[in-house]
């Protein structure tokens, strides 16, 4: 352990070093340089001389260490002074030739697909509320895609989910809802999940329809879950996504797997509910953004959850369709043309 | 569904400005748009739901408005001018399949003067977007759009017997429909037949032979209820869509059948028709109204708000339900026959919520307790993507569909999953590889002036695997052209195989999947001598290489293009190395370079494995710092320089120890690969 004496000595030396650095930065002419030299190295009252005097106060075993410190300082002072001398004497530097206003290097970083970007934005809001993310197969059975979700065979409601079939019983899922069934089959409440994924419909491609698109559904099952909770959670979500001031409207609708069902509209961002001719909202001032509802008791029965004990709500939205609305993208097909000029723009988001 | 505002006023007084009416309808779940304005009428387009066939007529929409405005429906009377004879004396009606036809009503109207409809009727028919045909046909359509109950008019003189038999079709029977189409019938289909042959396909379409014509005088009007699933199967099988089938497959109001017949008969009296004294009504098993128990407490449990018992009673009664209160907070609710959608308590709660107003239900953020997150691939996928972004790869997402012809030319070696009812023959299978999409994207971007195209996709590929459809999450990568834009400091480098390989290695290493093993292996996607197989812990997980010229031609892409495909499902099924923090070294390392000649056909992978296998305790790291073949080197050799870093984390390494390790390496490489050290190539 160094003695207090040695520690104070070290601190003094450090202070001189700082002082030296600060003062050398200000030297502009030989006269100032001489003054600096005098201040640090004068035989009579220079800092080094004073320190050497102090050396005598150290115990013999500490003397070498202290001596080394003083020497190091002395060397540093001399180096600095020489460098300053050289700087003052040096001829003017030749003029720089490079034009510094030329553009800097460009390093290209890849970017996520806008659908993923938007999907993550939505997922993250729900993750912050303690939801988990789950997915399931894209090739589904009729049972999971329809029957378990309370679409009886031969029910006209199936027409609203125009389906691509592989065999009589196998199909391309028309929504991510079958994952709700798969999760409820293996996990008992409480359940709080979001389910993003690819879904398929037999839709002829046009600016707002494609046979493949992305959906994200959410499901909450617990004791005492009410429609008021559905409203609370979805309003929170939509305000996080579209801003606190967004106007939100819940209105009755029909889905076989929820009862009561609600369609959720938000005010039209394109026209601000001001253009009676608006192409996005058709002049209504509202844009349908997601479907939702209280989980139908029959769906609970199908997965052996007691609908008297538990209740829940679910919602679903089109990721691509919502992104189109959020960014004013006019044609859904842009997402899958994969034009890099389109994709890269979203890096700026 | 088209709805005429004037027609609605036959049933209910509205007294609201149109805009307000539409807004309020929206809030009870009926989204209506103004479709067109006619002389003194407005035609609305109302979105209806598959479970609400009652709203497929003006009467049903009027009921909703009546309940919404608390305004009672107007009574309508349908006076008849009676013949002294009963319908049953004129026609013999028998139901031979009660399951498929639970109720059949009919009435005969004689002496109708067939001709053009009067103006009031023409206006109504035109409002529905149809062309008026003659008064009898127009009356049928009028009843359908007014009440949602489809009816059919037969020419009585063309009914053999006259008998009307509701039976299943016999094998081999055919019918020429009103549309002039000949259809083959099967025993799964219900028909309306006379003594000799089918006259109509029940609930779907009438036949030409029994249809009313300009000469028709006496008609038999049918108003029935058919099994919804049967009507749906039949019309799908025959590919016929009619307004009648649309309603029957959703379910008709079984109590209303005789009223619709009388309504039609009454209208025909305006054209001279005389109505038989009593309609036929065959209803072998009359149904009782459904009864549902509704608990007041349950309403609050589901909606999260107390709506009040008085509100419940009032709303359901306004909607046509009959309520019996058994005790406090519990009702027995009788469902009107026109509400085929109401079967359970939950359905009633929705009715109450609709009229209470979704906007009046409070907004409550639930007190979510903490749940353990379910593990998923999400984080690994995010990390993998991050690694690829870093290497300048952009993410793409392609359609899962593929052109079967192209798919077979790609030769993925998998048998594609076929779609039975594809939208187009060019998208009739599911992709078996991600490569096709990536090449398509490369061509698309090249054609739009983008030379450097470096992209990846994470998504499923699909195949038939032992009689089951399999889907596997995969990673596809491709790189072509310059790595960056021209810049004054120098031309950007062209991509090459090692850019691709480096990206792949980095991305996998980033996920702590190491060591990844690369071995030469042929693959149909790639040039014969330009591809590697990738494996991890002995599991083959993918391949990479230079895309074969035949595929570049197929997708019209100028090469070279380098691509890779990995099966993420297989990769993620393996355990990655756990993350471990390694303290900074406290002792200096020793760096040694080793240059040697080795046969050109010796792959570096082999050398690397041989060195790894030695398990040298202080060898911290090594890598290739130079690789050369050409001048000054024998033709069958190449020169390799490796740099080794040795370090003992616990002490300063002694030169002798490093020498020993180096000698071991040299010895092993000499015996395995016959390497020759180059001059100055070794440090010992």
mmCIF file of N, CA and C in Angstrom, chain B residues 533-609:
data_model
loop_
_atom_site.group_PDB
_atom_site.id
_atom_site.type_symbol
_atom_site.label_atom_id
_atom_site.label_comp_id
_atom_site.label_asym_id
_atom_site.label_seq_id
_atom_site.Cartn_x
_atom_site.Cartn_y
_atom_site.Cartn_z
ATOM 1 N N UNK B 533 -23.102 -28.709 -49.719
ATOM 2 C CA UNK B 533 -24.178 -29.092 -48.810
ATOM 3 C C UNK B 533 -23.821 -28.544 -47.441
ATOM 4 N N UNK B 534 -24.817 -28.110 -46.692
ATOM 5 C CA UNK B 534 -24.591 -27.512 -45.376
ATOM 6 C C UNK B 534 -25.146 -28.465 -44.319
ATOM 7 N N UNK B 535 -24.383 -28.715 -43.285
ATOM 8 C CA UNK B 535 -24.948 -29.535 -42.212
ATOM 9 C C UNK B 535 -24.517 -29.021 -40.856
ATOM 10 N N UNK B 536 -25.322 -29.392 -39.867
ATOM 11 C CA UNK B 536 -25.029 -28.999 -38.489
ATOM 12 C C UNK B 536 -25.266 -30.218 -37.611
ATOM 13 N N UNK B 537 -24.273 -30.565 -36.812
ATOM 14 C CA UNK B 537 -24.347 -31.746 -35.942
ATOM 15 C C UNK B 537 -24.811 -32.979 -36.718
ATOM 16 N N UNK B 538 -24.256 -33.144 -37.935
ATOM 17 C CA UNK B 538 -24.577 -34.337 -38.704
ATOM 18 C C UNK B 538 -25.907 -34.281 -39.427
ATOM 19 N N UNK B 539 -26.687 -33.222 -39.245
ATOM 20 C CA UNK B 539 -27.989 -33.102 -39.899
ATOM 21 C C UNK B 539 -27.839 -32.206 -41.132
ATOM 22 N N UNK B 540 -28.171 -32.750 -42.309
ATOM 23 C CA UNK B 540 -28.134 -31.922 -43.520
ATOM 24 C C UNK B 540 -29.222 -30.874 -43.386
ATOM 25 N N UNK B 541 -28.886 -29.592 -43.547
ATOM 26 C CA UNK B 541 -29.903 -28.551 -43.374
ATOM 27 C C UNK B 541 -30.100 -27.695 -44.612
ATOM 28 N N UNK B 542 -29.239 -27.872 -45.646
ATOM 29 C CA UNK B 542 -29.470 -27.057 -46.821
ATOM 30 C C UNK B 542 -28.330 -27.128 -47.804
ATOM 31 N N UNK B 543 -28.347 -26.206 -48.754
ATOM 32 C CA UNK B 543 -27.338 -26.203 -49.789
ATOM 33 C C UNK B 543 -27.152 -24.793 -50.330
ATOM 34 N N UNK B 544 -25.999 -24.558 -50.920
ATOM 35 C CA UNK B 544 -25.734 -23.271 -51.534
ATOM 36 C C UNK B 544 -24.841 -23.468 -52.743
ATOM 37 N N UNK B 545 -24.885 -22.541 -53.678
ATOM 38 C CA UNK B 545 -24.061 -22.685 -54.855
ATOM 39 C C UNK B 545 -24.334 -21.601 -55.879
ATOM 40 N N UNK B 546 -23.748 -21.811 -57.050
ATOM 41 C CA UNK B 546 -23.982 -20.882 -58.150
ATOM 42 C C UNK B 546 -25.157 -21.412 -58.959
ATOM 43 N N UNK B 547 -26.172 -20.584 -59.125
ATOM 44 C CA UNK B 547 -27.415 -21.026 -59.756
ATOM 45 C C UNK B 547 -27.144 -21.520 -61.182
ATOM 46 N N UNK B 548 -27.746 -22.648 -61.513
ATOM 47 C CA UNK B 548 -27.535 -23.303 -62.794
ATOM 48 C C UNK B 548 -28.018 -22.437 -63.953
ATOM 49 N N UNK B 549 -27.252 -22.475 -65.036
ATOM 50 C CA UNK B 549 -27.567 -21.690 -66.226
ATOM 51 C C UNK B 549 -28.969 -21.944 -66.753
ATOM 52 N N UNK B 550 -29.417 -23.174 -66.637
ATOM 53 C CA UNK B 550 -30.763 -23.493 -67.147
ATOM 54 C C UNK B 550 -31.832 -22.707 -66.385
ATOM 55 N N UNK B 551 -31.611 -22.452 -65.090
ATOM 56 C CA UNK B 551 -32.592 -21.690 -64.320
ATOM 57 C C UNK B 551 -32.486 -20.195 -64.612
ATOM 58 N N UNK B 552 -31.242 -19.745 -64.863
ATOM 59 C CA UNK B 552 -31.069 -18.325 -65.229
ATOM 60 C C UNK B 552 -31.818 -18.059 -66.530
ATOM 61 N N UNK B 553 -31.732 -19.005 -67.473
ATOM 62 C CA UNK B 553 -32.457 -18.846 -68.737
ATOM 63 C C UNK B 553 -33.957 -18.852 -68.491
ATOM 64 N N UNK B 554 -34.392 -19.788 -67.630
ATOM 65 C CA UNK B 554 -35.824 -19.928 -67.365
ATOM 66 C C UNK B 554 -36.401 -18.628 -66.804
ATOM 67 N N UNK B 555 -35.653 -17.966 -65.937
ATOM 68 C CA UNK B 555 -36.157 -16.738 -65.306
ATOM 69 C C UNK B 555 -35.623 -15.472 -65.976
ATOM 70 N N UNK B 556 -34.894 -15.665 -67.091
ATOM 71 C CA UNK B 556 -34.323 -14.527 -67.829
ATOM 72 C C UNK B 556 -33.491 -13.622 -66.934
ATOM 73 N N UNK B 557 -32.579 -14.235 -66.196
ATOM 74 C CA UNK B 557 -31.681 -13.445 -65.354
ATOM 75 C C UNK B 557 -30.269 -13.641 -65.886
ATOM 76 N N UNK B 558 -29.526 -12.533 -66.006
ATOM 77 C CA UNK B 558 -28.135 -12.635 -66.403
ATOM 78 C C UNK B 558 -27.321 -12.981 -65.150
ATOM 79 N N UNK B 559 -26.462 -13.994 -65.300
ATOM 80 C CA UNK B 559 -25.712 -14.477 -64.133
ATOM 81 C C UNK B 559 -24.427 -13.721 -63.939
ATOM 82 N N UNK B 560 -23.591 -14.139 -63.018
ATOM 83 C CA UNK B 560 -23.898 -15.250 -62.119
ATOM 84 C C UNK B 560 -24.804 -14.832 -60.961
ATOM 85 N N UNK B 561 -25.598 -15.806 -60.497
ATOM 86 C CA UNK B 561 -26.407 -15.612 -59.301
ATOM 87 C C UNK B 561 -26.005 -16.713 -58.327
ATOM 88 N N UNK B 562 -25.788 -16.353 -57.088
ATOM 89 C CA UNK B 562 -25.462 -17.341 -56.053
ATOM 90 C C UNK B 562 -26.640 -17.428 -55.104
ATOM 91 N N UNK B 563 -26.960 -18.652 -54.710
ATOM 92 C CA UNK B 563 -28.161 -18.803 -53.879
ATOM 93 C C UNK B 563 -27.978 -19.910 -52.862
ATOM 94 N N UNK B 564 -28.811 -19.858 -51.850
ATOM 95 C CA UNK B 564 -28.771 -20.880 -50.794
ATOM 96 C C UNK B 564 -30.183 -21.136 -50.311
ATOM 97 N N UNK B 565 -30.400 -22.331 -49.820
ATOM 98 C CA UNK B 565 -31.685 -22.634 -49.179
ATOM 99 C C UNK B 565 -31.429 -23.507 -47.960
ATOM 100 N N UNK B 566 -31.987 -23.094 -46.824
ATOM 101 C CA UNK B 566 -31.816 -23.847 -45.578
ATOM 102 C C UNK B 566 -33.182 -24.225 -45.020
ATOM 103 N N UNK B 567 -33.259 -25.407 -44.461
ATOM 104 C CA UNK B 567 -34.469 -25.844 -43.788
ATOM 105 C C UNK B 567 -34.382 -25.418 -42.320
ATOM 106 N N UNK B 568 -35.125 -24.372 -41.976
ATOM 107 C CA UNK B 568 -35.017 -23.832 -40.611
ATOM 108 C C UNK B 568 -35.656 -24.756 -39.586
ATOM 109 N N UNK B 569 -36.644 -25.501 -40.059
ATOM 110 C CA UNK B 569 -37.318 -26.437 -39.170
ATOM 111 C C UNK B 569 -36.296 -27.433 -38.587
ATOM 112 N N UNK B 570 -35.475 -27.973 -39.494
ATOM 113 C CA UNK B 570 -34.459 -28.944 -39.068
ATOM 114 C C UNK B 570 -33.395 -28.268 -38.207
ATOM 115 N N UNK B 571 -33.003 -27.075 -38.634
ATOM 116 C CA UNK B 571 -31.961 -26.367 -37.885
ATOM 117 C C UNK B 571 -32.443 -26.065 -36.462
ATOM 118 N N UNK B 572 -33.673 -25.515 -36.365
ATOM 119 C CA UNK B 572 -34.171 -25.100 -35.052
ATOM 120 C C UNK B 572 -34.496 -26.288 -34.155
ATOM 121 N N UNK B 573 -34.612 -27.474 -34.761
ATOM 122 C CA UNK B 573 -34.860 -28.654 -33.924
ATOM 123 C C UNK B 573 -33.582 -29.046 -33.164
ATOM 124 N N UNK B 574 -32.458 -28.485 -33.598
ATOM 125 C CA UNK B 574 -31.186 -28.759 -32.916
ATOM 126 C C UNK B 574 -30.926 -27.680 -31.866
ATOM 127 N N UNK B 575 -30.252 -28.116 -30.818
ATOM 128 C CA UNK B 575 -29.933 -27.190 -29.744
ATOM 129 C C UNK B 575 -28.770 -26.290 -30.157
ATOM 130 N N UNK B 576 -28.934 -24.991 -29.999
ATOM 131 C CA UNK B 576 -27.807 -24.098 -30.263
ATOM 132 C C UNK B 576 -26.903 -24.073 -29.029
ATOM 133 N N UNK B 577 -25.668 -23.697 -29.230
ATOM 134 C CA UNK B 577 -24.733 -23.568 -28.121
ATOM 135 C C UNK B 577 -25.246 -22.485 -27.171
ATOM 136 N N UNK B 578 -25.195 -22.721 -25.853
ATOM 137 C CA UNK B 578 -25.654 -21.658 -24.956
ATOM 138 C C UNK B 578 -24.665 -20.496 -24.972
ATOM 139 N N UNK B 579 -25.172 -19.325 -24.672
ATOM 140 C CA UNK B 579 -24.279 -18.170 -24.637
ATOM 141 C C UNK B 579 -23.428 -18.233 -23.374
ATOM 142 N N UNK B 580 -22.144 -17.920 -23.549
ATOM 143 C CA UNK B 580 -21.248 -17.927 -22.402
ATOM 144 C C UNK B 580 -20.359 -16.692 -22.456
ATOM 145 N N UNK B 581 -20.231 -16.042 -21.350
ATOM 146 C CA UNK B 581 -19.342 -14.887 -21.293
ATOM 147 C C UNK B 581 -17.907 -15.387 -21.082
ATOM 148 N N UNK B 582 -16.981 -14.842 -21.865
ATOM 149 C CA UNK B 582 -15.579 -15.215 -21.695
ATOM 150 C C UNK B 582 -14.834 -13.986 -21.194
ATOM 151 N N UNK B 583 -14.172 -14.081 -20.027
ATOM 152 C CA UNK B 583 -13.453 -12.900 -19.509
ATOM 153 C C UNK B 583 -12.341 -12.470 -20.474
ATOM 154 N N UNK B 584 -12.016 -11.189 -20.472
ATOM 155 C CA UNK B 584 -10.938 -10.709 -21.342
ATOM 156 C C UNK B 584 -9.631 -11.389 -20.938
ATOM 157 N N UNK B 585 -8.787 -11.724 -21.919
ATOM 158 C CA UNK B 585 -7.540 -12.429 -21.590
ATOM 159 C C UNK B 585 -6.614 -11.530 -20.777
ATOM 160 N N UNK B 586 -5.995 -12.103 -19.774
ATOM 161 C CA UNK B 586 -5.080 -11.318 -18.958
ATOM 162 C C UNK B 586 -3.639 -11.539 -19.402
ATOM 163 N N UNK B 587 -3.462 -12.546 -20.260
ATOM 164 C CA UNK B 587 -2.105 -12.852 -20.723
ATOM 165 C C UNK B 587 -2.041 -12.696 -22.227
ATOM 166 N N UNK B 588 -0.854 -12.279 -22.716
ATOM 167 C CA UNK B 588 -0.753 -12.018 -24.151
ATOM 168 C C UNK B 588 -0.828 -13.316 -24.952
ATOM 169 N N UNK B 589 -1.309 -13.203 -26.203
ATOM 170 C CA UNK B 589 -1.363 -14.350 -27.093
ATOM 171 C C UNK B 589 -0.157 -14.357 -27.997
ATOM 172 N N UNK B 590 0.055 -15.468 -28.682
ATOM 173 C CA UNK B 590 1.158 -15.575 -29.640
ATOM 174 C C UNK B 590 0.556 -15.853 -31.006
ATOM 175 N N UNK B 591 0.960 -15.082 -31.989
ATOM 176 C CA UNK B 591 0.436 -15.260 -33.340
ATOM 177 C C UNK B 591 1.495 -15.935 -34.193
ATOM 178 N N UNK B 592 1.124 -16.979 -34.907
ATOM 179 C CA UNK B 592 2.046 -17.667 -35.820
ATOM 180 C C UNK B 592 1.384 -17.805 -37.172
ATOM 181 N N UNK B 593 2.120 -17.536 -38.234
ATOM 182 C CA UNK B 593 1.605 -17.760 -39.586
ATOM 183 C C UNK B 593 2.274 -18.992 -40.160
ATOM 184 N N UNK B 594 1.539 -19.716 -40.950
ATOM 185 C CA UNK B 594 2.053 -20.952 -41.532
ATOM 186 C C UNK B 594 1.670 -20.936 -43.003
ATOM 187 N N UNK B 595 2.674 -20.975 -43.918
ATOM 188 C CA UNK B 595 2.354 -21.010 -45.354
ATOM 189 C C UNK B 595 2.814 -22.334 -45.908
ATOM 190 N N UNK B 596 1.979 -22.949 -46.709
ATOM 191 C CA UNK B 596 2.363 -24.247 -47.265
ATOM 192 C C UNK B 596 1.693 -24.491 -48.607
ATOM 193 N N UNK B 597 2.266 -25.437 -49.338
ATOM 194 C CA UNK B 597 1.666 -25.869 -50.592
ATOM 195 C C UNK B 597 0.873 -27.131 -50.313
ATOM 196 N N UNK B 598 -0.245 -27.234 -50.970
ATOM 197 C CA UNK B 598 -1.072 -28.412 -50.781
ATOM 198 C C UNK B 598 -1.774 -28.705 -52.112
ATOM 199 N N UNK B 599 -2.159 -29.945 -52.315
ATOM 200 C CA UNK B 599 -2.825 -30.331 -53.561
ATOM 201 C C UNK B 599 -4.050 -29.467 -53.811
ATOM 202 N N UNK B 600 -4.274 -29.138 -55.079
ATOM 203 C CA UNK B 600 -5.393 -28.254 -55.405
ATOM 204 C C UNK B 600 -6.747 -28.851 -55.050
ATOM 205 N N UNK B 601 -6.800 -30.181 -55.035
ATOM 206 C CA UNK B 601 -8.096 -30.823 -54.783
ATOM 207 C C UNK B 601 -8.367 -31.048 -53.290
ATOM 208 N N UNK B 602 -7.450 -30.545 -52.444
ATOM 209 C CA UNK B 602 -7.687 -30.704 -51.004
ATOM 210 C C UNK B 602 -8.562 -29.533 -50.522
ATOM 211 N N UNK B 603 -9.783 -29.808 -50.042
ATOM 212 C CA UNK B 603 -10.635 -28.694 -49.599
ATOM 213 C C UNK B 603 -10.178 -28.171 -48.233
ATOM 214 N N UNK B 604 -10.324 -26.892 -48.074
ATOM 215 C CA UNK B 604 -9.940 -26.266 -46.815
ATOM 216 C C UNK B 604 -10.724 -26.866 -45.645
ATOM 217 N N UNK B 605 -12.004 -27.185 -45.935
ATOM 218 C CA UNK B 605 -12.855 -27.773 -44.898
ATOM 219 C C UNK B 605 -12.155 -28.969 -44.225
ATOM 220 N N UNK B 606 -11.442 -29.787 -45.045
ATOM 221 C CA UNK B 606 -10.747 -30.968 -44.526
ATOM 222 C C UNK B 606 -9.609 -30.567 -43.606
ATOM 223 N N UNK B 607 -8.859 -29.561 -44.063
ATOM 224 C CA UNK B 607 -7.729 -29.080 -43.265
ATOM 225 C C UNK B 607 -8.229 -28.537 -41.937
ATOM 226 N N UNK B 608 -9.312 -27.794 -42.014
ATOM 227 C CA UNK B 608 -9.874 -27.182 -40.815
ATOM 228 C C UNK B 608 -10.295 -28.261 -39.813
ATOM 229 N N UNK B 609 -11.005 -29.264 -40.337
ATOM 230 C CA UNK B 609 -11.469 -30.336 -39.451
ATOM 231 C C UNK B 609 -10.288 -31.066 -38.815
#
